[in-house]
mmCIF file of C-alpha atoms and ligand atoms in Angstrom:
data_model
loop_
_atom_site.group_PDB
_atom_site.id
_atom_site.type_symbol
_atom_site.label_atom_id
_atom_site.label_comp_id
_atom_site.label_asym_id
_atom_site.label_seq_id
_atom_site.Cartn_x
_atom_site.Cartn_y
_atom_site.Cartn_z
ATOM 1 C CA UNK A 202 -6.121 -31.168 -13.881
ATOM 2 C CA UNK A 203 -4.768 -29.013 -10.553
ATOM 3 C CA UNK A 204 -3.417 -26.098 -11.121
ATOM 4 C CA UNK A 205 0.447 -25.304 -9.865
ATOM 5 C CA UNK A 206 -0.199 -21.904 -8.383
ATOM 6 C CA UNK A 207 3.508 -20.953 -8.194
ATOM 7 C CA UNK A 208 5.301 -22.614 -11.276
ATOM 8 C CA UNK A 209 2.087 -22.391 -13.813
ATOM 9 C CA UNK A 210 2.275 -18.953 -13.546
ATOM 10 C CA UNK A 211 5.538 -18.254 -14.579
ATOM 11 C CA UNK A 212 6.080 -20.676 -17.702
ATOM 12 C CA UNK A 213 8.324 -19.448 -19.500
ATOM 13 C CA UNK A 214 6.514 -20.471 -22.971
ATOM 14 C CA UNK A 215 3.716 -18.773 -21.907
ATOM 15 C CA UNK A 216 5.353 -15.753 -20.911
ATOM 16 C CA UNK A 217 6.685 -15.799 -24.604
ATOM 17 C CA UNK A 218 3.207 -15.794 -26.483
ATOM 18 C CA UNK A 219 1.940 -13.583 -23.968
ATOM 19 C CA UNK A 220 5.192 -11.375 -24.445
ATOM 20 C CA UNK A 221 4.261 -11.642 -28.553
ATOM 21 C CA UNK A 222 0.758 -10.856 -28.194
ATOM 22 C CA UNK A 223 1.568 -7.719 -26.705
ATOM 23 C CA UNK A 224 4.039 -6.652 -29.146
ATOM 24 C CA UNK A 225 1.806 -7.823 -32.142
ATOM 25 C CA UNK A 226 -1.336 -5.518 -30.849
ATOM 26 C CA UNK A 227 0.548 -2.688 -28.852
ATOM 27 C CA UNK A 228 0.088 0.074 -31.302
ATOM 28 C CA UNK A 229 0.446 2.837 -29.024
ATOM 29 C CA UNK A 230 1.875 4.052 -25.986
ATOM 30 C CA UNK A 231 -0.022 3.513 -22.646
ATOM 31 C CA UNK A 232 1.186 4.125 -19.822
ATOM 32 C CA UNK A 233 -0.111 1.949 -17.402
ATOM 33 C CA UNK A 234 0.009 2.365 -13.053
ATOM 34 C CA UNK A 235 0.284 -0.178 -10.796
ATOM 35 C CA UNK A 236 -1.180 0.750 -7.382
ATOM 36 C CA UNK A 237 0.323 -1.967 -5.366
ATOM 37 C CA UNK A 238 4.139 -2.616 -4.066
ATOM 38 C CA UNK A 239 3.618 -6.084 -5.045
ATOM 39 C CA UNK A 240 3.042 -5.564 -8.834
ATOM 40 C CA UNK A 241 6.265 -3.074 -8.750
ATOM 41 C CA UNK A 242 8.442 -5.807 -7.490
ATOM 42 C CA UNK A 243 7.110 -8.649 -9.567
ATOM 43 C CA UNK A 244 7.566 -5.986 -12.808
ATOM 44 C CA UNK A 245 11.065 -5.203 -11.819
ATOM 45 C CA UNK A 246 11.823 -8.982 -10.405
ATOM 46 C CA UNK A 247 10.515 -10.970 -13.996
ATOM 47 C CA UNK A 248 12.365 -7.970 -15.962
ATOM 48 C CA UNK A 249 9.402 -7.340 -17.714
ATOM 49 C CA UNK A 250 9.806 -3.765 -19.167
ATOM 50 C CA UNK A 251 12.712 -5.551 -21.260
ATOM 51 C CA UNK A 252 10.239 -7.904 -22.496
ATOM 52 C CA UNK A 253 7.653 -5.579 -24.098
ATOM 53 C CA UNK A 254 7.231 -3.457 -26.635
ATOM 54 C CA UNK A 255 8.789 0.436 -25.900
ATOM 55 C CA UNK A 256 5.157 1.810 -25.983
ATOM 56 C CA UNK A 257 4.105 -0.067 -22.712
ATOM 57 C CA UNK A 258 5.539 2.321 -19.741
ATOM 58 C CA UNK A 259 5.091 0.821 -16.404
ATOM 59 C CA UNK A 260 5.107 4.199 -13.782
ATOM 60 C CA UNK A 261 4.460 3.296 -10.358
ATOM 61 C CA UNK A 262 1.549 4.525 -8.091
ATOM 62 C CA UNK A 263 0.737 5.039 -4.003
ATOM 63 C CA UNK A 264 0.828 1.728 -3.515
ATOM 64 C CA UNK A 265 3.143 0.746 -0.717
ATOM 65 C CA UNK A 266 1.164 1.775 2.631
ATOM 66 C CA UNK A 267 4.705 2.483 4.482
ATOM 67 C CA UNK A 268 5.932 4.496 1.367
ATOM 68 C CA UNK A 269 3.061 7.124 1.777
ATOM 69 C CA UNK A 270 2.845 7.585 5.871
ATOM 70 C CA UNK A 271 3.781 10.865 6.486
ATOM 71 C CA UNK A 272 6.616 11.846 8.881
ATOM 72 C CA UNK A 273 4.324 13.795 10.971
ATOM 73 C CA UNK A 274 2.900 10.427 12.112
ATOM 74 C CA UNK A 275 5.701 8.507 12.129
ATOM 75 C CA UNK A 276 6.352 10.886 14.706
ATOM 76 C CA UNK A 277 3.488 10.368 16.674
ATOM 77 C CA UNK A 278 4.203 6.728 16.724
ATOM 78 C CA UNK A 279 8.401 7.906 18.075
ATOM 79 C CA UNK A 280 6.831 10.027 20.300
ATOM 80 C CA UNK A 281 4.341 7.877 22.362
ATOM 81 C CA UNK A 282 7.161 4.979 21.512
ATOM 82 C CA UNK A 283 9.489 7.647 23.923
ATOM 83 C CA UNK A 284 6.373 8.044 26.842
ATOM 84 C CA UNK A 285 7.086 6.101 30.227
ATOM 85 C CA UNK A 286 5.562 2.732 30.964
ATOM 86 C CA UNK A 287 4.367 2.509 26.803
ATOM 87 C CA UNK A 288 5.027 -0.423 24.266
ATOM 88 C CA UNK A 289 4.552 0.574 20.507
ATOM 89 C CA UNK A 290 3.568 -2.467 18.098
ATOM 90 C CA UNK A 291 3.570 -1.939 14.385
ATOM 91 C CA UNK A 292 4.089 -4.250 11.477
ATOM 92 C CA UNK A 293 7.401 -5.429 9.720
ATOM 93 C CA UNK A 294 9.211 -2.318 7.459
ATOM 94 C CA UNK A 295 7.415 0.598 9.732
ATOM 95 C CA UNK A 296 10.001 0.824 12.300
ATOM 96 C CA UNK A 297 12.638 1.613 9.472
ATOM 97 C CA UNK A 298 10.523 4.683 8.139
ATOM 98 C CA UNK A 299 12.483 8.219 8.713
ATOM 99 C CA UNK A 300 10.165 10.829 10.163
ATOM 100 C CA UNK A 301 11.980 13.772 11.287
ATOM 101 C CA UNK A 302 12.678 12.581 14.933
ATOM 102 C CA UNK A 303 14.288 9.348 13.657
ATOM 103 C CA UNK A 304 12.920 6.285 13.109
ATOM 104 C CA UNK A 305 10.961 3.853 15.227
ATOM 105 C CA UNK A 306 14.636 1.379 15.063
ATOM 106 C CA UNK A 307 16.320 4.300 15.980
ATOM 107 C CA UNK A 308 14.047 5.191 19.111
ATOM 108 C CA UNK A 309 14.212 1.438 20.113
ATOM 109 C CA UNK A 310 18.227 1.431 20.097
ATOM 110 C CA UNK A 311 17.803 4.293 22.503
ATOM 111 C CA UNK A 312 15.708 2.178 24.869
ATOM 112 C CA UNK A 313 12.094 3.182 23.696
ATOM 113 C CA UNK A 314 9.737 -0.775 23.957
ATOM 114 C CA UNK A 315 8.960 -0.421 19.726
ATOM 115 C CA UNK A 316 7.733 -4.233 18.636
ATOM 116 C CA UNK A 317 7.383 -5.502 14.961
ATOM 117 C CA UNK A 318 4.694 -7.739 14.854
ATOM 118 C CA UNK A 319 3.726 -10.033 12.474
ATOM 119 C CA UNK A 320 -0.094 -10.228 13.094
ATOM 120 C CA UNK A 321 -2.031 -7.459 15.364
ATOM 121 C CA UNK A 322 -3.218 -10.136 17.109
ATOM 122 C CA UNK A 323 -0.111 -10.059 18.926
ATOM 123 C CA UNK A 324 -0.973 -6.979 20.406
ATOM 124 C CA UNK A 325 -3.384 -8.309 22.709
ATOM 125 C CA UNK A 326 -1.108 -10.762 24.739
ATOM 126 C CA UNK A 327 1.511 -8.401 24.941
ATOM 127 C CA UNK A 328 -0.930 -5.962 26.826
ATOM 128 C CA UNK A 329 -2.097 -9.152 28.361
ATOM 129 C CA UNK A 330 1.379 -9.768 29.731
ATOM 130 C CA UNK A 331 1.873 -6.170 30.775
ATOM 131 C CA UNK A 332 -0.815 -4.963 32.610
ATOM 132 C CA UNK A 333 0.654 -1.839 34.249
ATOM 133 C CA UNK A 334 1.973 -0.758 31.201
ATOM 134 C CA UNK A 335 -0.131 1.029 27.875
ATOM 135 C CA UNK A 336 0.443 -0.415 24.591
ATOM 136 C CA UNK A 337 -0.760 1.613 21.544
ATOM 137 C CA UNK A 338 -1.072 -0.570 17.991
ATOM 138 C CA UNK A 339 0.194 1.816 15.368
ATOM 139 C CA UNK A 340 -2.005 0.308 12.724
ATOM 140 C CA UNK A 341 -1.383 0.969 9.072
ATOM 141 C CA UNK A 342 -2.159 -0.638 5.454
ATOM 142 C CA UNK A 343 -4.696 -0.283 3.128
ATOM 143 C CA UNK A 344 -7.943 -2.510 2.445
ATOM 144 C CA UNK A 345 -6.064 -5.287 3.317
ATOM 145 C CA UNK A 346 -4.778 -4.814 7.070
ATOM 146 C CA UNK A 347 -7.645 -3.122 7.720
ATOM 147 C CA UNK A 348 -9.639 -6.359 8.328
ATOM 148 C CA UNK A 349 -7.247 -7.421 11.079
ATOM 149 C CA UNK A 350 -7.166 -4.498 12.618
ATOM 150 C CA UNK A 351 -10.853 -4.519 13.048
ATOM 151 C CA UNK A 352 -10.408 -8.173 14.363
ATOM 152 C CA UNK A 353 -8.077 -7.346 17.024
ATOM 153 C CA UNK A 354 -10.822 -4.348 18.282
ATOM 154 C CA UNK A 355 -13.058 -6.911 17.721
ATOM 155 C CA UNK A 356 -11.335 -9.340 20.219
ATOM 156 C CA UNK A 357 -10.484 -6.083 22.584
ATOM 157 C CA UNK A 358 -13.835 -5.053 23.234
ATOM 158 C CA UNK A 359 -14.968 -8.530 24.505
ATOM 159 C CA UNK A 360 -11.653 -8.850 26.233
ATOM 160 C CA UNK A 361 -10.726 -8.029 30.030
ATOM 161 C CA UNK A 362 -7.692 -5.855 28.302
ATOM 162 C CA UNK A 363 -7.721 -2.426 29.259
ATOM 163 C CA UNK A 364 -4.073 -0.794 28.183
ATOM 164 C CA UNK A 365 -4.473 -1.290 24.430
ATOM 165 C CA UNK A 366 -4.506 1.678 22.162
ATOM 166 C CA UNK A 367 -4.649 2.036 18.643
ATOM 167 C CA UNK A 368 -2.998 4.846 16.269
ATOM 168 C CA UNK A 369 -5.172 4.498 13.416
ATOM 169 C CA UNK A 370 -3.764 4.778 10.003
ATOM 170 C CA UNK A 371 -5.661 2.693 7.488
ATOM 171 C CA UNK A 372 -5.952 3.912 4.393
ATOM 172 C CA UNK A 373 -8.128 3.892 1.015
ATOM 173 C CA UNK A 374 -6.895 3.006 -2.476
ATOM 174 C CA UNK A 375 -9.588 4.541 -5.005
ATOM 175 C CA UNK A 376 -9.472 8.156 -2.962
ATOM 176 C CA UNK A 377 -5.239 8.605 -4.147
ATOM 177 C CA UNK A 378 -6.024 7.633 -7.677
ATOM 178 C CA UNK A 379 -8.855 10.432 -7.917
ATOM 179 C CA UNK A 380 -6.661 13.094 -7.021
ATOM 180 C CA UNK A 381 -3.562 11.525 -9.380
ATOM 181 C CA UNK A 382 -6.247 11.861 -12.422
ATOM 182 C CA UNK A 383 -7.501 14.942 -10.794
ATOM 183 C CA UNK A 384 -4.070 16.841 -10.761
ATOM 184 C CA UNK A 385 -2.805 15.841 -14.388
ATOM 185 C CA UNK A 386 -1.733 12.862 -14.131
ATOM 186 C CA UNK A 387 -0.820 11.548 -17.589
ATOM 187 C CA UNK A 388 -1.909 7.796 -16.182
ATOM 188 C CA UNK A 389 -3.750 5.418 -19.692
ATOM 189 C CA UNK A 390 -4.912 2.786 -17.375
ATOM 190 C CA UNK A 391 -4.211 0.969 -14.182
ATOM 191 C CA UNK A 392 -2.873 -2.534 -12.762
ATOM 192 C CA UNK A 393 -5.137 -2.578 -10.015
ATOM 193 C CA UNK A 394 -4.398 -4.068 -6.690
ATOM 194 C CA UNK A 395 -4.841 -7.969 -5.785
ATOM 195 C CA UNK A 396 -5.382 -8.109 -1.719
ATOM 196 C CA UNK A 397 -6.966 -5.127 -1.918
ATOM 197 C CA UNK A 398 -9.687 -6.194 -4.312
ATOM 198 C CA UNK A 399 -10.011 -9.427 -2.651
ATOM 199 C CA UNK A 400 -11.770 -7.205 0.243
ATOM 200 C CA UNK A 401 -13.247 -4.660 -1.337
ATOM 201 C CA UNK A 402 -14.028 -6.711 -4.402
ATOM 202 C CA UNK A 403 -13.384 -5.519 -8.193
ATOM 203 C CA UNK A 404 -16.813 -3.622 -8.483
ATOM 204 C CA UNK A 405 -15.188 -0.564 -6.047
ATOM 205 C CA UNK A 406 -13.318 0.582 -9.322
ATOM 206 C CA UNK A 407 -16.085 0.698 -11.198
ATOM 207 C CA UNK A 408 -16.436 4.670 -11.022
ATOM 208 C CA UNK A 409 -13.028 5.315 -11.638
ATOM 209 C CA UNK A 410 -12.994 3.480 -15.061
ATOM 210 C CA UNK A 411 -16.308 5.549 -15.683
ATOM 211 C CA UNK A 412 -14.933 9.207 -14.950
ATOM 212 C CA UNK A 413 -11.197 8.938 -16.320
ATOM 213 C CA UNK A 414 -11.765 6.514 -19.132
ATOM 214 C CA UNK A 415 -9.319 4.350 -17.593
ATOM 215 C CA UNK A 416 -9.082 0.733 -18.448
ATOM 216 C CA UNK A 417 -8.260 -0.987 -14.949
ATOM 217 C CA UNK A 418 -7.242 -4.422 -14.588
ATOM 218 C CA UNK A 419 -6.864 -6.318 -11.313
ATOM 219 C CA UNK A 420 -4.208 -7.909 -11.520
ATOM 220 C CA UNK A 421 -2.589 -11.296 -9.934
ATOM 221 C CA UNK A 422 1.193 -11.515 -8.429
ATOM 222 C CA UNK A 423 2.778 -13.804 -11.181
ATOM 223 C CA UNK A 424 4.586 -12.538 -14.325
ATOM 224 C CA UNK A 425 1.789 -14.310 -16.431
ATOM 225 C CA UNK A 426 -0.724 -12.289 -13.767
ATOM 226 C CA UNK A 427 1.003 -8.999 -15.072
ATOM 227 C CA UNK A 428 1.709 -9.665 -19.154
ATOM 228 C CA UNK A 429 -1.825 -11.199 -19.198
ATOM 229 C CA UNK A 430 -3.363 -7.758 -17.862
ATOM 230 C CA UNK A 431 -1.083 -5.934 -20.040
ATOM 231 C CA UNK A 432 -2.782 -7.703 -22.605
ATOM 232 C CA UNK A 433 -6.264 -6.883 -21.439
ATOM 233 C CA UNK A 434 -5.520 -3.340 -21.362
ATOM 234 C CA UNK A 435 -3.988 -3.491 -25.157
ATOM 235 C CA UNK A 436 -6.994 -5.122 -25.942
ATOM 236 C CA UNK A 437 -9.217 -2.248 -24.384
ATOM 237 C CA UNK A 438 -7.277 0.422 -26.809
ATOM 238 C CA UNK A 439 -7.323 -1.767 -29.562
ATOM 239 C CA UNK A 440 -11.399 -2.051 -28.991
ATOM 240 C CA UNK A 441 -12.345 1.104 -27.937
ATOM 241 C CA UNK A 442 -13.492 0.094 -24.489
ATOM 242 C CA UNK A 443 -12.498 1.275 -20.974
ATOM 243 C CA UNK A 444 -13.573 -0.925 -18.018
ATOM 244 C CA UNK A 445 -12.628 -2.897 -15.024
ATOM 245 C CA UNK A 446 -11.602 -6.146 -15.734
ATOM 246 C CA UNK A 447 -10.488 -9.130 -13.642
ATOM 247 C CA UNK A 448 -7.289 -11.014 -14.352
ATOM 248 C CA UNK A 449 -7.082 -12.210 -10.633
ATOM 249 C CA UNK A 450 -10.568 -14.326 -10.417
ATOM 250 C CA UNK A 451 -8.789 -16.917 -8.619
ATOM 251 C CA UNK A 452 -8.892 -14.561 -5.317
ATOM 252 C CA UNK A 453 -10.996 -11.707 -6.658
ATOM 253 C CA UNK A 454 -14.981 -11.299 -7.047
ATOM 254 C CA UNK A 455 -16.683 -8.300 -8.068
ATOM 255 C CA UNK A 456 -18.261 -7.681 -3.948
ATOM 256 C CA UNK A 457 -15.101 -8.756 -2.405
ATOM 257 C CA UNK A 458 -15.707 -10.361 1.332
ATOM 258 C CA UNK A 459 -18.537 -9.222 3.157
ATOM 259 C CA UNK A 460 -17.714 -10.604 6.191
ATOM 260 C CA UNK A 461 -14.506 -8.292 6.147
ATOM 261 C CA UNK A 462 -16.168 -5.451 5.164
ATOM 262 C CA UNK A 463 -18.787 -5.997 7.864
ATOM 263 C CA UNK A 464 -16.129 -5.796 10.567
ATOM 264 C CA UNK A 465 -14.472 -2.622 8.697
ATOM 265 C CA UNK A 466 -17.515 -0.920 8.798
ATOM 266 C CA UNK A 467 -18.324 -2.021 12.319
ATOM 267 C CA UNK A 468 -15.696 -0.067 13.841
ATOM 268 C CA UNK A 469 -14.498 2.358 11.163
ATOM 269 C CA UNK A 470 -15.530 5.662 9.576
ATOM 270 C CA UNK A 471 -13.755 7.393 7.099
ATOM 271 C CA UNK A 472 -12.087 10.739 8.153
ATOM 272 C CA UNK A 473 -12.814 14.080 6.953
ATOM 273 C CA UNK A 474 -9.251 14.293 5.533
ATOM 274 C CA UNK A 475 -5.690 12.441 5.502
ATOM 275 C CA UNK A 476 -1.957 13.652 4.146
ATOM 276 C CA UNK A 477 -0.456 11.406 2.221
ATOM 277 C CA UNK A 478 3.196 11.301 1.695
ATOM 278 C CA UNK A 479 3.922 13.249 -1.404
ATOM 279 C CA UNK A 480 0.734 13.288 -2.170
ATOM 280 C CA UNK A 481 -1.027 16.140 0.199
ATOM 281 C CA UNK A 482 -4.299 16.533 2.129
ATOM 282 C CA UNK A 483 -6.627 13.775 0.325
ATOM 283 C CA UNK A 484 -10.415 13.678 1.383
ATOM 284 C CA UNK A 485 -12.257 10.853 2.622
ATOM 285 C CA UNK A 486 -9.309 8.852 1.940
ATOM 286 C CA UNK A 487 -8.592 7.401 5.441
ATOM 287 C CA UNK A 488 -10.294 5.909 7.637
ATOM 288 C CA UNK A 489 -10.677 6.680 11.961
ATOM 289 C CA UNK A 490 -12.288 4.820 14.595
ATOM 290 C CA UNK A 491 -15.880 5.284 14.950
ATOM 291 C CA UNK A 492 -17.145 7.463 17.873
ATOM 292 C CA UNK A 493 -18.439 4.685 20.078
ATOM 293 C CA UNK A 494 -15.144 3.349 20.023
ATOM 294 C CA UNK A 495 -13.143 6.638 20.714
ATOM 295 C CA UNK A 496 -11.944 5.419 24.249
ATOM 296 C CA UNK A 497 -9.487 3.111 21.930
ATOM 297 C CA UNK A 498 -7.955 6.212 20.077
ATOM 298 C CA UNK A 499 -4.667 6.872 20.697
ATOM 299 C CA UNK A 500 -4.684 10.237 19.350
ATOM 300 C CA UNK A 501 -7.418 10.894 21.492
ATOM 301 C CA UNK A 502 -5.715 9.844 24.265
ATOM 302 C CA UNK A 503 -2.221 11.571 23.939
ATOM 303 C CA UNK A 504 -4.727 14.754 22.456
ATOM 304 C CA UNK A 505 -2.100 17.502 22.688
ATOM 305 C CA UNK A 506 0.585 15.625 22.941
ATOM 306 C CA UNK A 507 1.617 14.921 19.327
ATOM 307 C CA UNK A 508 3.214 17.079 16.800
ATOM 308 C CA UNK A 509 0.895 17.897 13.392
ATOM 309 C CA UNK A 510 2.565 20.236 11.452
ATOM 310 C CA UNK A 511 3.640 19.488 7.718
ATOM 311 C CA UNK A 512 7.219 17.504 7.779
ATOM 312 C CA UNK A 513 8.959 18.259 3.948
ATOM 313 C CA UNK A 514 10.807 14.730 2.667
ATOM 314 C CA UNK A 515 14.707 15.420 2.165
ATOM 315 C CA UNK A 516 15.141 18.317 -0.523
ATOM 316 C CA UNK A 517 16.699 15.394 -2.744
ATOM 317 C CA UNK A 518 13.946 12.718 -2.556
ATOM 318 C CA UNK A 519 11.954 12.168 -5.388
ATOM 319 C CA UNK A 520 9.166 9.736 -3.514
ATOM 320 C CA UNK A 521 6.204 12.553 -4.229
ATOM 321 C CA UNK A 522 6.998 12.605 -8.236
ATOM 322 C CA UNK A 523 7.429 8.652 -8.299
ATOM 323 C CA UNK A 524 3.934 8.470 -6.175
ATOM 324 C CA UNK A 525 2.730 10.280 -8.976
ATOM 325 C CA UNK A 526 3.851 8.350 -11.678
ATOM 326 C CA UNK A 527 5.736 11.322 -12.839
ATOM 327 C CA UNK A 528 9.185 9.941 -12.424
ATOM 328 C CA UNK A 529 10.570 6.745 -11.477
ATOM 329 C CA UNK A 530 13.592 5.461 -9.042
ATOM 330 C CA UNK A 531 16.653 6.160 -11.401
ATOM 331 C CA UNK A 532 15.764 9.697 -12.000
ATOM 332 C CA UNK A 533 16.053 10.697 -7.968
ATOM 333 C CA UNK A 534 19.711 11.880 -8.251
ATOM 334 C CA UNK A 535 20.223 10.112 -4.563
ATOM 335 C CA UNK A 536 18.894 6.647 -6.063
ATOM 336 C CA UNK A 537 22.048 3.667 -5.291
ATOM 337 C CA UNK A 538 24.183 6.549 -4.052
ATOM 338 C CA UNK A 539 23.267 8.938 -1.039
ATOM 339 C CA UNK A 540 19.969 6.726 -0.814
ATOM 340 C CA UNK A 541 20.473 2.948 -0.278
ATOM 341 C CA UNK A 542 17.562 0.034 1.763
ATOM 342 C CA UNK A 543 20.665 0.489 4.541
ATOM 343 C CA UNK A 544 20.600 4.047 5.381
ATOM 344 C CA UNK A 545 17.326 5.366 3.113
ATOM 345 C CA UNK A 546 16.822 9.059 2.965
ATOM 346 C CA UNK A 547 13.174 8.573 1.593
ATOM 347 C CA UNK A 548 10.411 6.106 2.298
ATOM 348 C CA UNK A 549 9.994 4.453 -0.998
ATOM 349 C CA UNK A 550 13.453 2.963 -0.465
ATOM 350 C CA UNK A 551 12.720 1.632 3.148
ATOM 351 C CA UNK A 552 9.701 -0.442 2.716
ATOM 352 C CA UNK A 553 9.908 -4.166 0.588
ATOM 353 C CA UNK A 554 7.206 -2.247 -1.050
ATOM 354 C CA UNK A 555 8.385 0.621 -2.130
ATOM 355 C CA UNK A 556 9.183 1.465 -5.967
ATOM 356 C CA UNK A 557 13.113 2.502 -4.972
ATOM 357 C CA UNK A 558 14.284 -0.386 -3.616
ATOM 358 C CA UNK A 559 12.314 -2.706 -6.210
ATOM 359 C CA UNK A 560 14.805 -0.592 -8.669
ATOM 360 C CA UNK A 561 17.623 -1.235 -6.191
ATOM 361 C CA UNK A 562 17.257 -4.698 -5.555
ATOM 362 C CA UNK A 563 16.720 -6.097 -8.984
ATOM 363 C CA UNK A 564 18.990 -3.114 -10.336
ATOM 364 C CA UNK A 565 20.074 -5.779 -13.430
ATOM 365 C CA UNK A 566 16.582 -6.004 -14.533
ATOM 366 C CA UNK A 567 16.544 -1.906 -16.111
HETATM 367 S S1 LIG B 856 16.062 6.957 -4.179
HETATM 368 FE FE1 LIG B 856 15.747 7.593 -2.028
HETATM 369 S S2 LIG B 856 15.854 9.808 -2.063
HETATM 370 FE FE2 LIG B 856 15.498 9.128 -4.171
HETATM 371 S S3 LIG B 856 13.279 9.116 -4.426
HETATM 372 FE FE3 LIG B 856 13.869 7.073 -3.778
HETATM 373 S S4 LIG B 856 13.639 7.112 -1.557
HETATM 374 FE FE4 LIG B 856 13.673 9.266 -2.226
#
């Protein structure tokens, strides 16, 4: 029998015995952390606090890659954006994050060449096309864009293309999630990511589960994805146990793909240290590009040239206690008010991603 990948996993009688499963075994609270944007939306689209028991608390992690950019890069990327004879390419919601010189849609309105891609790739025929000019990929994501990042290097260094750059931004999941546990965070276990762990593979959460005592479940996209890891993790309390487990086998094996992590580690190293967004300096928790590729580095390149200094969110914004899992959307006193997707004052209501405007947009579901 084939499987219907979009309607099988959301029937609704299944959702019911799933939804009375959990009620019948959840006998105490857990709070549990999803660390991608994805499993925030599908939690708020499918309404699925209402459907369980009060001692399941969904708080939401680091896991929308725009949400945690920091405005001192987002300046970088407004700043080269604003150099003569340049064309900045990013992906989709980055051009709508505030840093504190704007936004990349505000620099383009004032005649700075800012393109939204929708595959790196792209990069490389727009240099192609404009030879005289210097175009600088301001590459960002986790595990998951970092594979086509290193493809488009990958294509650059056996290209003719001189004038492409790259702003390196990739970041790491497990690294955040450390220093969450590490600074008090009152996290039970974790949803953990689905693209994510198709690259890296289930196994890289392995230590985590070990030192916190944290069940973690990766999880798929689908409502019946989500209840049915819920279900794991009530079923690791109710045993005693606390391990990774893997809901999303469809996509997810415990090495992940080592032909993607081959062309990571081909051009990538981590770096010594990263800010996160509301989350501060984080070790090893980024990644930069590796020495004997250096004469792609845009920061190496415009050395000097770009501001570094600590940029503080807006004194209202709540985005570094909801990365935390410390408070959620509707307690940021801005939230649907001062703070909307069309004029956002923080980044976790810019991005599809982000935790605020999953709140926003399916505002009937809480
Ligand atoms: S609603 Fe806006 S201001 Fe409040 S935490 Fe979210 S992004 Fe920040």
């Amino acid at each position: 029998m084939s499987i219907d990948y979009l309607n099988d996993f959301r029937d609704p009688a299944v959702i019911a015995a799933l939804q009375a499963q959990i009620k019948k075994k959840a006998t105490r609270p857990i709070n549990i952390m999803e660390i991608c944007g994805g499993h925030t939306h599908t939690i708020m689209k499918y309404g699925l606090p209402q459907l369980l028991p009060p001692q399941i608390n969904f708080v939401h992690g680091p896991g929308c890659p725009v949400c945690v950019m920091p405005k001192e890069r987002i300046d970088h990327a407004i700043t080269i954006a604003n150099m003569k004879d340049t064309i900045l390419t990013t992906l989709g919601d980055m051009i709508r994050v505030p840093g504190s010189l704007g936004s990349l849609q505000t620099a383009r309105a004032k005649g700075a060449d800012v393109r939204a891609l929708y595959s790196p790739l792209e990069a490389l025929s727009i240099a192609a096309d404009n030879p005289r000019k210097t175009v600088v990929f301001f590459a960002i994501g986790f595990e998951t864009t970092t594979p086509m990042t290193a493809a488009l290097i990958d294509r650059v260094v056996s290209s003719e293309v001189k004038n492409l750059l790259f702003h390196v931004n990739h970041i790491l999941v497990p690294p955040p999630v450390c220093a969450i546990m590490d600074g008090g965070g009152a996290i039970d276990a974790f949803l953990g990511p689905s693209h994510v762990s198709v690259i890296t593979g289930s196994d890289i959460f392995l230590p985590i589960a070990e030192r916190y005592k944290t069940p973690i479940v990766i999880s798929g996209f689908e409502p019946i994805d989500v209840l049915e890891s819920v279900l794991k993790i009530v079923r690791q309390f109710n045993d005693g146990r606390r391990e990774v487990e893997n809901e999303y086998s469809r996509a997810v094996t415990p090495s992940g793909s080592q032909k993607a992590k081959k062309l990571i580690e081909r051009y990538f190293a981590p770096r010594e240290t990263f800010r996160w967004r509301g989350l501060g300096d984080i070790p090893q928790s980024a990644l930069k590009l590796r020495e004997a590729f250096s004469f792609l580095d845009a920061e190496k390149a415009y050395e000097g040239l770009l501001p570094n200094d600590p940029i503080d969110d807006h004194k209202l914004c709540m985005c570094a206690e909801i990365l935390k899992g410390r408070a959620k959307p509707v307690d940021c006193k801005a939230f649907g008010k001062a703070c909307v997707p069309a004029s956002p004052l923080g980044s976790c209501m810019v991005s599809s991603e982000g935790a605020c405007a999953a709140y926003y947009r399916y505002a009937k579901s809480f």
